[in-house]
mmCIF file of C-alpha atoms and ligand atoms in Angstrom:
data_model
loop_
_atom_site.group_PDB
_atom_site.id
_atom_site.type_symbol
_atom_site.label_atom_id
_atom_site.label_comp_id
_atom_site.label_asym_id
_atom_site.label_seq_id
_atom_site.Cartn_x
_atom_site.Cartn_y
_atom_site.Cartn_z
ATOM 1 C CA MET A 938 -20.049 5.903 -4.967
ATOM 2 C CA THR A 939 -21.845 8.536 -6.705
ATOM 3 C CA ALA A 940 -20.162 11.465 -8.762
ATOM 4 C CA VAL A 941 -18.820 14.041 -6.103
ATOM 5 C CA GLU A 942 -18.197 18.062 -7.738
ATOM 6 C CA ILE A 943 -14.810 18.444 -6.174
ATOM 7 C CA LYS A 944 -15.471 22.462 -7.662
ATOM 8 C CA LYS A 945 -17.880 24.469 -8.699
ATOM 9 C CA ASP A 946 -19.331 21.991 -12.322
ATOM 10 C CA ILE A 947 -15.661 19.726 -12.099
ATOM 11 C CA TYR A 948 -16.979 16.273 -10.618
ATOM 12 C CA TRP A 949 -14.926 13.261 -9.468
ATOM 13 C CA VAL A 950 -15.971 10.365 -11.407
ATOM 14 C CA GLY A 951 -13.819 7.977 -10.341
ATOM 15 C CA ALA A 952 -14.265 4.765 -8.089
ATOM 16 C CA ILE A 953 -12.963 2.582 -5.123
ATOM 17 C CA ASP A 954 -11.378 -0.648 -5.003
ATOM 18 C CA TRP A 955 -12.224 -1.418 -1.455
ATOM 19 C CA ALA A 956 -10.989 -4.834 -2.452
ATOM 20 C CA VAL A 957 -7.631 -4.709 -3.744
ATOM 21 C CA ARG A 958 -4.754 -5.937 -2.052
ATOM 22 C CA ASP A 959 -1.831 -7.292 -4.713
ATOM 23 C CA PHE A 960 -1.423 -4.092 -6.643
ATOM 24 C CA HIS A 961 0.598 -5.604 -9.397
ATOM 25 C CA GLY A 962 2.771 -7.273 -6.238
ATOM 26 C CA TYR A 963 2.111 -4.061 -4.343
ATOM 27 C CA GLU A 964 0.770 -4.938 -0.933
ATOM 28 C CA THR A 965 -2.423 -2.189 -0.163
ATOM 29 C CA PRO A 966 -4.171 -2.891 3.161
ATOM 30 C CA ARG A 967 -5.915 -0.406 2.293
ATOM 31 C CA GLY A 968 -7.647 -0.993 -0.812
ATOM 32 C CA THR A 969 -7.106 1.896 -3.071
ATOM 33 C CA SER A 970 -9.481 4.050 -5.907
ATOM 34 C CA TYR A 971 -9.038 4.863 -9.418
ATOM 35 C CA ASN A 972 -10.202 9.255 -9.646
ATOM 36 C CA ASN A 973 -11.250 10.682 -12.707
ATOM 37 C CA TYR A 974 -12.650 13.999 -13.020
ATOM 38 C CA LEU A 975 -15.680 15.747 -15.819
ATOM 39 C CA ILE A 976 -15.689 19.391 -16.168
ATOM 40 C CA MET A 977 -18.825 20.467 -16.613
ATOM 41 C CA ASP A 978 -17.320 23.470 -19.590
ATOM 42 C CA ASP A 979 -18.953 24.173 -22.595
ATOM 43 C CA GLU A 980 -17.367 21.566 -23.594
ATOM 44 C CA ILE A 981 -17.333 18.705 -21.178
ATOM 45 C CA THR A 982 -14.297 17.832 -20.392
ATOM 46 C CA LEU A 983 -13.127 14.505 -18.755
ATOM 47 C CA ILE A 984 -9.670 14.297 -16.843
ATOM 48 C CA ASP A 985 -8.424 9.937 -17.120
ATOM 49 C CA THR A 986 -10.254 6.840 -17.483
ATOM 50 C CA VAL A 987 -10.369 4.067 -14.340
ATOM 51 C CA LYS A 988 -9.013 0.751 -14.542
ATOM 52 C CA ASP A 989 -10.957 -1.729 -16.918
ATOM 53 C CA ASP A 990 -13.047 -3.232 -14.233
ATOM 54 C CA PHE A 991 -14.530 -0.482 -13.074
ATOM 55 C CA ALA A 992 -15.311 0.873 -16.583
ATOM 56 C CA GLU A 993 -19.192 0.642 -15.093
ATOM 57 C CA VAL A 994 -18.643 2.188 -12.207
ATOM 58 C CA THR A 995 -16.839 5.705 -14.443
ATOM 59 C CA ILE A 996 -20.033 5.085 -16.928
ATOM 60 C CA LYS A 997 -22.670 5.054 -14.275
ATOM 61 C CA ASN A 998 -20.722 8.352 -12.588
ATOM 62 C CA ILE A 999 -20.329 10.249 -15.646
ATOM 63 C CA GLN A 1000 -24.413 9.447 -16.957
ATOM 64 C CA SER A 1001 -24.783 10.650 -13.663
ATOM 65 C CA ILE A 1002 -24.168 14.535 -14.389
ATOM 66 C CA VAL A 1003 -24.245 14.341 -18.000
ATOM 67 C CA GLN A 1004 -24.750 11.139 -21.062
ATOM 68 C CA PRO A 1005 -21.165 10.325 -22.692
ATOM 69 C CA GLU A 1006 -21.125 11.490 -25.882
ATOM 70 C CA LYS A 1007 -21.447 14.839 -24.765
ATOM 71 C CA ILE A 1008 -18.199 15.278 -23.525
ATOM 72 C CA LYS A 1009 -15.625 16.208 -26.737
ATOM 73 C CA HIS A 1010 -12.441 16.349 -24.933
ATOM 74 C CA ILE A 1011 -10.511 13.425 -23.083
ATOM 75 C CA VAL A 1012 -6.829 14.498 -21.162
ATOM 76 C CA ILE A 1013 -5.235 11.207 -20.844
ATOM 77 C CA ASN A 1014 -2.353 11.597 -18.323
ATOM 78 C CA HIS A 1015 -0.982 8.622 -17.540
ATOM 79 C CA ILE A 1016 -1.623 5.565 -19.947
ATOM 80 C CA GLU A 1017 -1.033 2.866 -16.947
ATOM 81 C CA ASN A 1018 -3.194 -0.330 -17.091
ATOM 82 C CA ASP A 1019 -5.050 1.293 -13.841
ATOM 83 C CA HIS A 1020 -6.240 4.708 -15.941
ATOM 84 C CA ALA A 1021 -6.563 4.060 -19.266
ATOM 85 C CA THR A 1022 -7.913 0.647 -19.645
ATOM 86 C CA SER A 1023 -11.615 1.585 -19.385
ATOM 87 C CA ILE A 1024 -10.773 4.199 -22.379
ATOM 88 C CA ASP A 1025 -12.016 2.400 -25.364
ATOM 89 C CA ARG A 1026 -14.986 1.697 -23.844
ATOM 90 C CA ILE A 1027 -15.432 5.332 -22.596
ATOM 91 C CA MET A 1028 -14.528 6.091 -26.928
ATOM 92 C CA ALA A 1029 -17.138 3.285 -27.998
ATOM 93 C CA LEU A 1030 -19.822 5.897 -25.500
ATOM 94 C CA THR A 1031 -18.464 8.988 -27.239
ATOM 95 C CA PRO A 1032 -16.625 8.283 -30.756
ATOM 96 C CA ASN A 1033 -15.667 11.752 -31.942
ATOM 97 C CA ALA A 1034 -14.327 12.654 -28.762
ATOM 98 C CA THR A 1035 -10.696 14.322 -28.717
ATOM 99 C CA ILE A 1036 -7.954 12.015 -27.105
ATOM 100 C CA TYR A 1037 -4.998 14.556 -25.109
ATOM 101 C CA ILE A 1038 -1.443 13.108 -24.306
ATOM 102 C CA THR A 1039 1.491 13.206 -24.942
ATOM 103 C CA GLU A 1040 3.806 11.708 -28.170
ATOM 104 C CA LYS A 1041 4.906 8.659 -25.616
ATOM 105 C CA GLY A 1042 1.546 8.514 -24.038
ATOM 106 C CA LYS A 1043 0.372 7.566 -27.731
ATOM 107 C CA LYS A 1044 2.451 5.251 -28.366
ATOM 108 C CA GLY A 1045 1.788 3.324 -25.843
ATOM 109 C CA LEU A 1046 -1.643 3.703 -25.855
ATOM 110 C CA ALA A 1047 -1.799 2.157 -29.803
ATOM 111 C CA ARG A 1048 -0.306 -0.916 -27.819
ATOM 112 C CA PHE A 1049 -2.951 -1.668 -26.117
ATOM 113 C CA PHE A 1050 -5.839 -0.400 -28.551
ATOM 114 C CA ASP A 1051 -6.583 0.745 -31.991
ATOM 115 C CA ILE A 1052 -6.373 3.645 -31.909
ATOM 116 C CA SER A 1053 -7.133 4.725 -35.657
ATOM 117 C CA LYS A 1054 -10.416 5.986 -35.426
ATOM 118 C CA TRP A 1055 -10.052 7.544 -32.536
ATOM 119 C CA ASN A 1056 -8.739 11.676 -32.879
ATOM 120 C CA MET A 1057 -5.784 12.135 -30.855
ATOM 121 C CA LYS A 1058 -3.762 14.905 -30.280
ATOM 122 C CA VAL A 1059 -0.815 15.221 -28.986
ATOM 123 C CA VAL A 1060 0.456 17.548 -27.162
ATOM 124 C CA LYS A 1061 3.971 19.086 -24.826
ATOM 125 C CA THR A 1062 4.613 21.067 -21.708
ATOM 126 C CA GLY A 1063 3.056 25.367 -22.174
ATOM 127 C CA ASP A 1064 0.141 24.082 -24.839
ATOM 128 C CA THR A 1065 -3.598 24.854 -23.455
ATOM 129 C CA LEU A 1066 -7.454 23.819 -24.146
ATOM 130 C CA ASN A 1067 -9.475 26.060 -24.067
ATOM 131 C CA ILE A 1068 -12.815 24.716 -23.248
ATOM 132 C CA GLY A 1069 -15.170 27.145 -22.553
ATOM 133 C CA LYS A 1070 -14.642 28.981 -18.503
ATOM 134 C CA ARG A 1071 -11.786 27.791 -18.512
ATOM 135 C CA THR A 1072 -8.097 26.951 -20.289
ATOM 136 C CA LEU A 1073 -6.411 23.612 -19.570
ATOM 137 C CA LEU A 1074 -2.595 23.784 -19.492
ATOM 138 C CA PHE A 1075 -1.155 21.072 -20.303
ATOM 139 C CA LEU A 1076 2.988 19.431 -18.080
ATOM 140 C CA GLU A 1077 4.722 17.264 -18.965
ATOM 141 C CA THR A 1078 6.748 15.059 -15.810
ATOM 142 C CA PRO A 1079 7.950 11.981 -18.331
ATOM 143 C CA MET A 1080 9.722 9.959 -15.833
ATOM 144 C CA LEU A 1081 7.220 10.733 -12.969
ATOM 145 C CA HIS A 1082 6.749 7.770 -13.644
ATOM 146 C CA TRP A 1083 6.375 6.331 -16.897
ATOM 147 C CA PRO A 1084 8.084 8.231 -20.042
ATOM 148 C CA ASP A 1085 4.286 9.215 -21.098
ATOM 149 C CA SER A 1086 3.041 11.047 -18.318
ATOM 150 C CA MET A 1087 1.995 14.775 -17.938
ATOM 151 C CA MET A 1088 -0.342 16.687 -15.597
ATOM 152 C CA THR A 1089 -3.114 19.199 -16.400
ATOM 153 C CA TYR A 1090 -3.591 22.283 -14.550
ATOM 154 C CA ASP A 1091 -7.795 23.951 -15.051
ATOM 155 C CA LYS A 1092 -6.367 27.285 -14.746
ATOM 156 C CA GLU A 1093 -8.862 29.385 -13.727
ATOM 157 C CA ASP A 1094 -9.640 26.552 -10.539
ATOM 158 C CA LYS A 1095 -6.904 26.310 -9.486
ATOM 159 C CA VAL A 1096 -6.568 22.742 -9.737
ATOM 160 C CA LEU A 1097 -3.653 20.534 -10.603
ATOM 161 C CA PHE A 1098 -4.506 17.585 -12.206
ATOM 162 C CA SER A 1099 -1.360 15.372 -10.621
ATOM 163 C CA GLN A 1100 -2.194 11.151 -11.953
ATOM 164 C CA ASP A 1101 0.082 9.344 -9.973
ATOM 165 C CA ALA A 1102 1.646 12.032 -8.324
ATOM 166 C CA PHE A 1103 0.764 13.121 -4.178
ATOM 167 C CA GLY A 1104 -1.981 10.171 -4.862
ATOM 168 C CA GLN A 1105 -1.912 7.470 -1.876
ATOM 169 C CA HIS A 1106 -3.635 3.931 -1.648
ATOM 170 C CA ILE A 1107 -6.407 4.668 0.552
ATOM 171 C CA ALA A 1108 -10.059 3.562 -0.338
ATOM 172 C CA SER A 1109 -12.390 5.371 1.248
ATOM 173 C CA ALA A 1110 -16.132 6.850 1.601
ATOM 174 C CA VAL A 1111 -14.351 10.466 2.046
ATOM 175 C CA ARG A 1112 -12.442 12.691 -1.049
ATOM 176 C CA PHE A 1113 -10.899 14.919 0.557
ATOM 177 C CA ASP A 1114 -7.821 15.461 2.738
ATOM 178 C CA ASP A 1115 -9.220 17.338 5.852
ATOM 179 C CA GLU A 1116 -12.646 14.384 5.986
ATOM 180 C CA PHE A 1117 -10.460 12.167 5.458
ATOM 181 C CA ILE A 1118 -8.333 13.692 8.493
ATOM 182 C CA THR A 1119 -11.125 14.094 11.019
ATOM 183 C CA CYS A 1120 -12.946 10.417 10.076
ATOM 184 C CA GLU A 1121 -9.244 8.353 10.136
ATOM 185 C CA SER A 1122 -5.750 10.268 10.585
ATOM 186 C CA MET A 1123 -3.854 12.325 9.980
ATOM 187 C CA TYR A 1124 -0.796 9.668 10.804
ATOM 188 C CA GLU A 1125 -2.526 6.669 8.279
ATOM 189 C CA LEU A 1126 -2.515 9.367 5.583
ATOM 190 C CA ASP A 1127 0.501 10.488 6.197
ATOM 191 C CA ASP A 1128 1.538 6.782 6.385
ATOM 192 C CA ALA A 1129 -0.418 6.149 3.147
ATOM 193 C CA ILE A 1130 1.895 8.890 1.275
ATOM 194 C CA ALA A 1131 5.437 7.481 2.645
ATOM 195 C CA ASP A 1132 3.892 3.673 1.552
ATOM 196 C CA TYR A 1133 3.391 4.803 -1.924
ATOM 197 C CA TYR A 1134 6.211 7.501 -2.943
ATOM 198 C CA ALA A 1135 8.353 5.052 -1.289
ATOM 199 C CA ASN A 1136 7.264 2.145 -2.734
ATOM 200 C CA ILE A 1137 7.024 3.940 -6.688
ATOM 201 C CA LEU A 1138 7.758 7.321 -6.267
ATOM 202 C CA MET A 1139 11.805 6.474 -4.749
ATOM 203 C CA PRO A 1140 13.756 6.400 -7.367
ATOM 204 C CA PHE A 1141 12.648 9.993 -9.085
ATOM 205 C CA GLY A 1142 13.690 11.783 -6.252
ATOM 206 C CA GLN A 1143 15.706 14.703 -8.418
ATOM 207 C CA LEU A 1144 13.058 14.217 -10.995
ATOM 208 C CA ILE A 1145 10.476 15.513 -8.946
ATOM 209 C CA LYS A 1146 11.942 17.972 -7.384
ATOM 210 C CA SER A 1147 13.361 19.800 -10.564
ATOM 211 C CA LYS A 1148 9.411 19.822 -11.784
ATOM 212 C CA ILE A 1149 8.039 21.433 -8.533
ATOM 213 C CA ALA A 1150 10.455 23.322 -9.428
ATOM 214 C CA ASP A 1151 9.320 24.070 -13.083
ATOM 215 C CA VAL A 1152 5.632 24.655 -11.591
ATOM 216 C CA GLN A 1153 6.544 26.980 -9.703
ATOM 217 C CA LYS A 1154 8.798 29.210 -12.304
ATOM 218 C CA LEU A 1155 5.495 29.048 -14.211
ATOM 219 C CA GLY A 1156 3.704 30.735 -11.210
ATOM 220 C CA ILE A 1157 0.959 29.256 -11.290
ATOM 221 C CA GLU A 1158 -1.313 28.923 -8.310
ATOM 222 C CA ILE A 1159 -2.040 25.149 -6.514
ATOM 223 C CA ASP A 1160 -6.372 25.758 -4.496
ATOM 224 C CA MET A 1161 -6.539 22.614 -5.142
ATOM 225 C CA ILE A 1162 -4.466 18.835 -5.785
ATOM 226 C CA ALA A 1163 -6.302 16.342 -7.982
ATOM 227 C CA PRO A 1164 -4.934 12.922 -8.185
ATOM 228 C CA ASP A 1165 -5.193 9.745 -10.323
ATOM 229 C CA HIS A 1166 -5.459 7.876 -6.669
ATOM 230 C CA GLY A 1167 -6.549 8.211 -3.096
ATOM 231 C CA ILE A 1168 -7.559 11.903 -0.781
ATOM 232 C CA ILE A 1169 -8.141 14.732 -2.771
ATOM 233 C CA TRP A 1170 -5.420 18.414 -1.367
ATOM 234 C CA ARG A 1171 -8.496 20.333 -0.765
ATOM 235 C CA ALA A 1172 -7.160 22.242 2.667
ATOM 236 C CA ASN A 1173 -4.191 21.749 2.089
ATOM 237 C CA PRO A 1174 -1.734 21.729 -0.698
ATOM 238 C CA GLY A 1175 0.720 22.846 -0.022
ATOM 239 C CA LYS A 1176 1.436 20.117 2.711
ATOM 240 C CA ILE A 1177 1.843 17.409 0.012
ATOM 241 C CA LEU A 1178 3.957 19.365 -1.843
ATOM 242 C CA GLN A 1179 5.989 19.720 0.779
ATOM 243 C CA MET A 1180 6.115 16.356 2.126
ATOM 244 C CA TYR A 1181 6.974 15.092 -1.556
ATOM 245 C CA MET A 1182 9.656 18.330 -1.167
ATOM 246 C CA ASP A 1183 11.332 16.754 1.805
ATOM 247 C CA MET A 1184 10.942 13.061 0.510
ATOM 248 C CA ALA A 1185 12.993 14.025 -2.687
ATOM 249 C CA SER A 1186 14.969 15.568 -0.787
ATOM 250 C CA GLY A 1187 16.723 12.517 1.351
ATOM 251 C CA CYS A 1188 14.287 13.807 4.187
ATOM 252 C CA ALA A 1189 14.374 10.360 7.099
ATOM 253 C CA LYS A 1190 12.955 9.887 10.606
ATOM 254 C CA LEU A 1191 16.491 9.510 12.969
ATOM 255 C CA SER A 1192 15.387 5.846 13.741
ATOM 256 C CA VAL A 1193 16.875 2.839 12.883
ATOM 257 C CA SER A 1194 14.812 -0.456 11.440
ATOM 258 C CA ILE A 1195 16.157 -4.105 11.263
ATOM 259 C CA ILE A 1196 14.654 -5.717 8.586
ATOM 260 C CA TYR A 1197 15.253 -9.365 8.720
ATOM 261 C CA ASP A 1198 14.775 -13.161 8.225
ATOM 262 C CA THR A 1199 15.870 -16.200 9.914
ATOM 263 C CA MET A 1200 16.430 -20.301 9.804
ATOM 264 C CA TRP A 1201 16.692 -21.646 13.245
ATOM 265 C CA HIS A 1202 15.869 -18.466 14.670
ATOM 266 C CA SER A 1203 19.678 -17.793 15.606
ATOM 267 C CA THR A 1204 19.881 -14.660 13.704
ATOM 268 C CA GLU A 1205 15.861 -13.798 15.022
ATOM 269 C CA ILE A 1206 17.754 -14.155 18.689
ATOM 270 C CA MET A 1207 20.237 -11.140 17.251
ATOM 271 C CA THR A 1208 17.839 -8.627 16.774
ATOM 272 C CA THR A 1209 16.417 -7.877 20.505
ATOM 273 C CA PRO A 1210 19.954 -7.048 22.001
ATOM 274 C CA ILE A 1211 20.431 -5.013 18.576
ATOM 275 C CA MET A 1212 17.552 -3.362 19.256
ATOM 276 C CA GLN A 1213 17.723 -2.852 22.996
ATOM 277 C CA GLY A 1214 21.769 -1.069 22.462
ATOM 278 C CA ILE A 1215 19.560 0.958 19.438
ATOM 279 C CA LYS A 1216 17.081 2.334 21.915
ATOM 280 C CA ASP A 1217 19.574 2.593 25.138
ATOM 281 C CA GLU A 1218 21.193 5.310 22.129
ATOM 282 C CA GLY A 1219 18.357 6.891 21.963
ATOM 283 C CA LEU A 1220 16.724 6.402 18.617
ATOM 284 C CA GLU A 1221 13.518 4.411 17.444
ATOM 285 C CA CYS A 1222 13.798 0.797 16.074
ATOM 286 C CA LYS A 1223 10.982 -1.055 14.012
ATOM 287 C CA ILE A 1224 11.547 -4.975 13.512
ATOM 288 C CA ILE A 1225 10.240 -6.137 10.476
ATOM 289 C CA LYS A 1226 10.737 -10.283 9.883
ATOM 290 C CA LEU A 1227 10.242 -10.830 6.290
ATOM 291 C CA ARG A 1228 8.359 -13.763 6.192
ATOM 292 C CA ALA A 1229 5.591 -12.395 8.598
ATOM 293 C CA THR A 1230 5.351 -9.062 6.326
ATOM 294 C CA PRO A 1231 4.975 -7.821 3.052
ATOM 295 C CA MET A 1232 7.904 -6.430 1.590
ATOM 296 C CA SER A 1233 6.128 -3.514 0.229
ATOM 297 C CA VAL A 1234 5.825 -2.574 3.966
ATOM 298 C CA ALA A 1235 9.422 -3.251 4.342
ATOM 299 C CA VAL A 1236 10.373 -1.571 2.100
ATOM 300 C CA LYS A 1237 7.944 1.687 4.046
ATOM 301 C CA GLU A 1238 10.060 1.611 7.165
ATOM 302 C CA PHE A 1239 13.154 1.314 5.657
ATOM 303 C CA TRP A 1240 12.840 4.119 3.417
ATOM 304 C CA LYS A 1241 10.606 6.493 6.491
ATOM 305 C CA SER A 1242 14.444 5.431 8.517
ATOM 306 C CA ARG A 1243 17.989 7.136 8.717
ATOM 307 C CA GLY A 1244 19.033 3.722 8.865
ATOM 308 C CA THR A 1245 18.280 0.361 7.950
ATOM 309 C CA LEU A 1246 20.737 -3.036 9.609
ATOM 310 C CA PHE A 1247 19.455 -5.724 7.309
ATOM 311 C CA GLY A 1248 19.617 -9.366 9.584
ATOM 312 C CA THR A 1249 20.230 -12.777 6.939
ATOM 313 C CA PRO A 1250 21.879 -16.134 8.034
ATOM 314 C CA THR A 1251 24.176 -17.472 5.480
ATOM 315 C CA ILE A 1252 22.429 -20.377 3.583
ATOM 316 C CA ASN A 1253 24.375 -21.939 0.947
ATOM 317 C CA ASN A 1254 27.077 -19.251 1.481
ATOM 318 C CA VAL A 1255 25.117 -16.360 0.169
ATOM 319 C CA MET A 1256 21.701 -15.091 2.076
ATOM 320 C CA CYS A 1257 18.818 -15.813 2.130
ATOM 321 C CA PRO A 1258 16.204 -15.825 -0.321
ATOM 322 C CA THR A 1259 13.709 -13.160 1.226
ATOM 323 C CA VAL A 1260 16.949 -10.649 1.736
ATOM 324 C CA ALA A 1261 18.612 -11.343 -1.078
ATOM 325 C CA GLN A 1262 15.233 -10.590 -2.727
ATOM 326 C CA ILE A 1263 14.417 -7.660 -0.654
ATOM 327 C CA LEU A 1264 18.145 -5.921 -1.857
ATOM 328 C CA TYR A 1265 17.420 -7.000 -5.199
ATOM 329 C CA HIS A 1266 14.060 -4.979 -4.952
ATOM 330 C CA LEU A 1267 15.467 -1.457 -3.354
ATOM 331 C CA SER A 1268 18.641 -1.759 -6.100
ATOM 332 C CA GLY A 1269 15.638 -0.601 -8.600
ATOM 333 C CA LEU A 1270 14.377 2.474 -6.626
ATOM 334 C CA ARG A 1271 17.966 3.552 -6.323
ATOM 335 C CA PRO A 1272 16.908 4.553 -2.651
ATOM 336 C CA LYS A 1273 19.758 7.697 -1.442
ATOM 337 C CA ASN A 1274 21.077 9.202 2.041
ATOM 338 C CA ARG A 1275 20.478 5.515 3.811
ATOM 339 C CA ILE A 1276 22.945 4.354 6.304
ATOM 340 C CA VAL A 1277 22.646 0.381 6.491
ATOM 341 C CA GLY A 1278 24.746 -2.841 7.934
ATOM 342 C CA ALA A 1279 24.525 -6.146 7.749
ATOM 343 C CA PHE A 1280 24.446 -9.436 10.112
ATOM 344 C CA GLY A 1281 23.086 -12.820 10.784
ATOM 345 C CA SER A 1282 24.544 -15.770 12.030
ATOM 346 C CA PHE A 1283 25.832 -18.436 10.056
ATOM 347 C CA GLY A 1284 26.812 -22.792 10.543
ATOM 348 C CA TRP A 1285 30.341 -22.340 8.505
ATOM 349 C CA GLY A 1286 32.085 -21.109 6.181
ATOM 350 C CA GLY A 1287 29.621 -17.485 6.642
ATOM 351 C CA GLY A 1288 28.751 -15.480 3.458
ATOM 352 C CA ALA A 1289 25.542 -14.117 3.775
ATOM 353 C CA VAL A 1290 26.899 -10.515 5.935
ATOM 354 C CA LYS A 1291 29.509 -10.261 2.839
ATOM 355 C CA GLY A 1292 27.133 -10.645 -0.396
ATOM 356 C CA ALA A 1293 24.821 -8.452 1.707
ATOM 357 C CA TYR A 1294 27.228 -5.645 2.013
ATOM 358 C CA GLU A 1295 28.180 -6.574 -1.792
ATOM 359 C CA GLU A 1296 24.253 -5.441 -2.392
ATOM 360 C CA PHE A 1297 25.447 -2.520 -0.192
ATOM 361 C CA LYS A 1298 27.698 -1.032 -2.385
ATOM 362 C CA LYS A 1299 26.424 -1.696 -5.836
ATOM 363 C CA MET A 1300 23.702 0.575 -3.966
ATOM 364 C CA GLY A 1301 25.557 3.495 -3.619
ATOM 365 C CA LEU A 1302 24.406 3.761 -0.166
ATOM 366 C CA GLU A 1303 26.247 5.261 2.974
ATOM 367 C CA ILE A 1304 28.132 2.474 4.224
ATOM 368 C CA SER A 1305 28.252 1.164 8.522
ATOM 369 C CA GLU A 1306 31.066 -1.353 8.737
ATOM 370 C CA PRO A 1307 31.664 -4.172 10.087
ATOM 371 C CA GLY A 1308 29.679 -6.526 9.827
ATOM 372 C CA LEU A 1309 27.962 -8.711 13.011
ATOM 373 C CA GLN A 1310 28.687 -12.483 12.334
ATOM 374 C CA ILE A 1311 27.648 -15.330 15.089
ATOM 375 C CA ASN A 1312 28.312 -18.666 14.915
ATOM 376 C CA TYR A 1313 24.967 -21.198 14.833
ATOM 377 C CA ARG A 1314 23.183 -19.829 18.780
ATOM 378 C CA PRO A 1315 23.982 -16.780 19.939
ATOM 379 C CA SER A 1316 25.736 -17.188 23.237
ATOM 380 C CA LEU A 1317 25.307 -15.002 26.052
ATOM 381 C CA GLU A 1318 28.482 -12.820 25.481
ATOM 382 C CA ASP A 1319 27.065 -12.467 21.795
ATOM 383 C CA GLU A 1320 24.422 -10.843 23.031
ATOM 384 C CA THR A 1321 26.489 -8.246 24.213
ATOM 385 C CA LYS A 1322 28.652 -7.881 21.588
ATOM 386 C CA CYS A 1323 24.790 -7.706 19.206
ATOM 387 C CA TYR A 1324 23.463 -5.030 22.227
ATOM 388 C CA GLU A 1325 27.335 -2.740 21.117
ATOM 389 C CA PHE A 1326 26.859 -4.162 17.022
ATOM 390 C CA GLY A 1327 23.022 -1.891 18.307
ATOM 391 C CA LYS A 1328 24.292 1.059 19.647
ATOM 392 C CA GLU A 1329 27.495 1.650 17.106
ATOM 393 C CA PHE A 1330 24.907 1.244 14.651
ATOM 394 C CA ALA A 1331 22.792 3.604 16.591
ATOM 395 C CA LYS A 1332 25.658 6.170 16.967
ATOM 396 C CA LYS A 1333 26.963 6.007 13.170
ATOM 397 C CA VAL A 1334 22.934 6.333 11.866
ATOM 398 C CA ARG A 1335 23.005 9.613 13.984
ATOM 399 C CA GLU A 1336 26.351 11.401 13.091
ATOM 400 C CA TYR A 1337 24.763 10.294 9.624
ATOM 401 C CA HIS A 1338 21.695 12.014 9.876
ATOM 402 C CA LYS A 1339 23.526 16.251 11.383
ATOM 403 C CA LYS A 1340 24.480 15.870 7.064
ATOM 404 C CA PHE A 1341 20.568 17.117 6.734
ATOM 405 C CA GLU A 1342 19.453 18.396 9.139
ATOM 406 C CA SER A 1343 19.259 22.484 7.883
HETATM 407 FE FE1 FEO B 2244 -1.825 4.492 -11.533
HETATM 408 FE FE2 FEO B 2244 1.656 4.457 -12.580
HETATM 409 O O1 FEO B 2244 -0.276 4.030 -12.270
#
């Protein structure tokens, strides 16, 4: 992939990672990209770098436009490894460049590199950098999604370089939203956005809303959003802003996900009549078997649905480990505005369903009680109970969903 001009004299000089399927434990079936940008103004400026494995790629892309030693300014919006670990390679080529970074970014970067010989300028919200015909405005976005995070706004071109925010894990031969929708599909793009948000940004909904409000208060117009992963928003940046506002406000589909695991298929058998009950109440339903599905996909489906039922057999008086694992992971993602319930089979003492409800309570989720436990194998009579359990849950999901309808 070569450099791509995204606006006059502004180039994408990043790298496409077609092969990555495990992104720090998060499944990335579509791969990803590490986007960084070169602004060819009187004072040449690089916005972000890429993951160290791809340092050569970005250097070649930069060289296709200009010799790297001519870069005068380097903005580091975010120090996570996938964006900042090739900074040493870039600085070796342009040692007199100045790095613009937040205070926390500078402290963090010093844990990865010897920064003592680098020119570093700490910036905060409202600070600007004039690079010739353009002025760059810095906006700190702490905890979106790291303490060091910030965005950079090009006032003249109205481009927001948004680091991870508004990104998606997509490797593609095209760079822009309109191109992607034409060559792939709107559904795939929307799904990638939900996937990224659910797995990375779910804990930060309130912050996202307040930061978008801050941007609106500044009265800045946005013509293009250029994130550090995936597709660049040039045709419809308003779409991704609205999607983020909706997701941060707790929007979800009026649907149910059943996320389960099973030992000897008894809990698995329960899922079908439960699903039928949900469907007969008019709600869509997806069934996700944890052992056959990457956890990030299950997290995404949990996030997309207003309601989720977790199915777990009892093993040694507690939940099946895969179900315990996803609930533990979800507790860190701090989900809100979702209703949950649990079901499962047991042999003698039981305990898994009770354990699931204890986790739900800790997370502060809306809870549908009671759960449903079936001894050993579901009988036909038990399957009727499962069907009614599904119907009852669907009714509660529909009722709860009304809170979010305007
Ligand atoms: Fe894409 Fe927070 O790194």
